[in-house]
Coordinates of C-alpha atoms in Angstrom, one line a residue:
M286 CA 178.9 77.9 153.1
T287 CA 179.2 81.2 155.0
L288 CA 181.7 84.1 155.0
E289 CA 183.0 82.9 158.3
Q290 CA 183.7 79.4 156.9
L291 CA 185.5 80.9 153.9
L292 CA 187.6 83.0 156.3
A293 CA 188.4 80.0 158.3
D294 CA 189.5 78.1 155.2
T295 CA 191.4 81.1 153.8
T296 CA 193.5 81.8 157.0
P297 CA 195.8 78.8 156.9
A298 CA 196.4 79.2 153.2
L299 CA 197.4 82.8 153.7
L300 CA 199.7 81.9 156.6
D301 CA 201.4 79.3 154.3
I302 CA 201.8 81.8 151.5
Q303 CA 203.2 84.4 154.0
Q304 CA 205.7 81.9 155.5
R305 CA 206.9 80.2 152.3
D306 CA 205.9 81.7 149.1
L307 CA 206.5 85.4 149.6
T308 CA 210.2 84.7 150.2
E309 CA 210.4 82.5 147.1
I310 CA 208.8 85.3 145.0
K311 CA 211.1 87.9 146.4
Q312 CA 214.2 85.8 145.7
A313 CA 213.2 84.6 142.2
K314 CA 215.4 86.3 139.6
D315 CA 213.2 85.8 136.6
W316 CA 209.5 86.3 135.6
Q317 CA 209.0 82.6 134.8
T318 CA 209.8 81.6 138.3
K319 CA 207.6 84.4 139.8
Y320 CA 204.8 83.5 137.4
R321 CA 204.9 79.8 138.4
V322 CA 204.7 80.7 142.1
L323 CA 201.9 83.1 141.5
M324 CA 199.9 80.5 139.6
Q325 CA 200.3 78.1 142.5
L326 CA 199.2 80.7 145.0
G327 CA 195.8 81.0 143.4
K328 CA 195.2 77.3 143.9
K329 CA 195.9 77.5 147.6
L330 CA 192.9 79.8 148.3
P331 CA 189.4 78.3 148.5
A332 CA 187.0 79.3 145.8
I333 CA 184.0 81.4 146.7
P334 CA 180.9 79.3 145.9
E335 CA 179.0 80.4 142.8
K336 CA 175.8 81.3 144.8
M337 CA 177.9 83.8 146.9
K338 CA 179.4 85.5 143.8
Q339 CA 177.0 88.5 143.8
P340 CA 177.4 91.4 141.3
E341 CA 178.1 93.9 144.1
L342 CA 181.2 91.8 145.1
L343 CA 182.8 92.2 141.6
V344 CA 185.8 94.4 141.6
K345 CA 185.4 97.0 138.9
G346 CA 188.6 97.7 137.1
C347 CA 189.8 94.1 136.9
E348 CA 190.1 92.8 133.4
S349 CA 189.1 89.3 134.5
R350 CA 186.2 88.8 136.9
A351 CA 187.3 89.0 140.6
W352 CA 185.1 89.0 143.7
L353 CA 186.1 90.4 147.1
M354 CA 184.2 89.8 150.3
H355 CA 185.0 91.8 153.5
Y356 CA 184.4 91.1 157.2
H357 CA 185.1 93.7 159.9
D358 CA 185.4 92.4 163.4
K359 CA 184.2 95.4 165.3
A360 CA 185.3 94.0 168.7
T361 CA 189.0 93.9 167.6
D362 CA 188.8 96.5 164.8
K363 CA 190.4 94.0 162.4
H364 CA 189.5 93.5 158.7
Y365 CA 189.4 90.2 156.9
F366 CA 188.9 89.5 153.2
V367 CA 188.3 86.6 150.9
L368 CA 188.5 86.7 147.2
D369 CA 188.2 84.7 144.0
S370 CA 189.0 85.2 140.4
E371 CA 188.5 83.4 137.1
A372 CA 192.2 84.0 136.3
R373 CA 194.8 82.1 138.3
I374 CA 197.5 84.7 138.0
V375 CA 195.1 87.4 139.2
K376 CA 194.0 85.2 142.1
G377 CA 197.7 84.6 142.9
L378 CA 198.4 88.3 142.9
M379 CA 195.4 89.0 145.1
A380 CA 196.4 86.2 147.4
I381 CA 199.6 88.1 148.1
M382 CA 197.6 91.3 148.8
L383 CA 195.4 89.4 151.2
C384 CA 198.5 88.0 153.0
L385 CA 199.5 91.6 153.6
V386 CA 196.1 93.1 154.7
N387 CA 194.1 90.4 156.4
G388 CA 194.0 91.1 160.1
M389 CA 194.9 94.7 159.9
T390 CA 193.2 97.3 162.0
T391 CA 191.3 100.2 160.3
A392 CA 194.2 102.6 160.9
E393 CA 196.8 100.1 159.5
L394 CA 194.6 99.4 156.5
C395 CA 194.1 103.1 155.7
K396 CA 198.0 103.6 155.7
F397 CA 198.7 100.4 153.7
D398 CA 200.8 101.1 150.6
L399 CA 200.3 98.2 148.2
W400 CA 202.8 99.4 145.6
H401 CA 205.6 99.7 148.1
K402 CA 205.0 96.1 149.2
F403 CA 204.9 94.9 145.5
D404 CA 208.2 96.8 145.0
Q405 CA 209.7 94.9 148.0
L406 CA 208.6 91.6 146.4
A407 CA 210.2 92.7 143.0
L408 CA 206.8 92.2 141.2
K409 CA 206.0 95.7 139.9
P410 CA 208.3 95.6 136.9
Y411 CA 206.6 92.4 135.7
L412 CA 203.0 93.5 135.9
S413 CA 201.3 94.4 132.7
Q414 CA 199.3 97.6 132.7
S415 CA 196.0 95.8 132.9
R416 CA 197.1 93.6 135.9
G417 CA 198.5 96.7 137.6
N418 CA 195.2 98.5 137.0
G419 CA 193.3 95.5 138.4
L420 CA 195.5 95.4 141.5
L421 CA 195.0 99.2 142.0
A422 CA 191.2 98.6 141.7
M423 CA 191.4 95.9 144.3
A424 CA 193.5 98.0 146.6
E425 CA 191.0 100.9 146.3
R426 CA 188.2 98.5 147.1
I427 CA 190.0 97.3 150.2
K428 CA 190.8 100.9 151.2
A429 CA 187.1 101.7 150.8
C430 CA 186.5 99.7 153.9
C431 CA 188.2 102.4 155.9
P432 CA 185.8 105.0 157.4
A433 CA 186.3 108.5 156.0
K434 CA 187.3 109.9 159.4
Q435 CA 190.5 107.7 159.6

């Protein structure tokens, strides 16, 4: 499997999450409902094959192991990511993040405010400190794809 294949497999899952699940998460009034949806989100994304899970892809700062792969289409200046995690809830949270950032230009990616988006989805109050730290680490890793001059 290649990164391009993973991206092709990830795109329809992210579109489905964006069109259906984000609204459900936003409207859910309790953590149990949000948690259930988050657990399902992780199942929608394809797994990164073991042979592709290289140490340099590990996101440092996540309590559970999580891998992030990046592709930058220089012709369109759009960024695309795929991810995997051993923890379903983490993978679900990161799936939301990918819904929000995949396909962004460099300028959009550099301005992206993850915490504002998680506030809009009413998720921030329910995140433990370790999950919040992991998401921040993932957001920093994604922002690291922005050139310093942006």
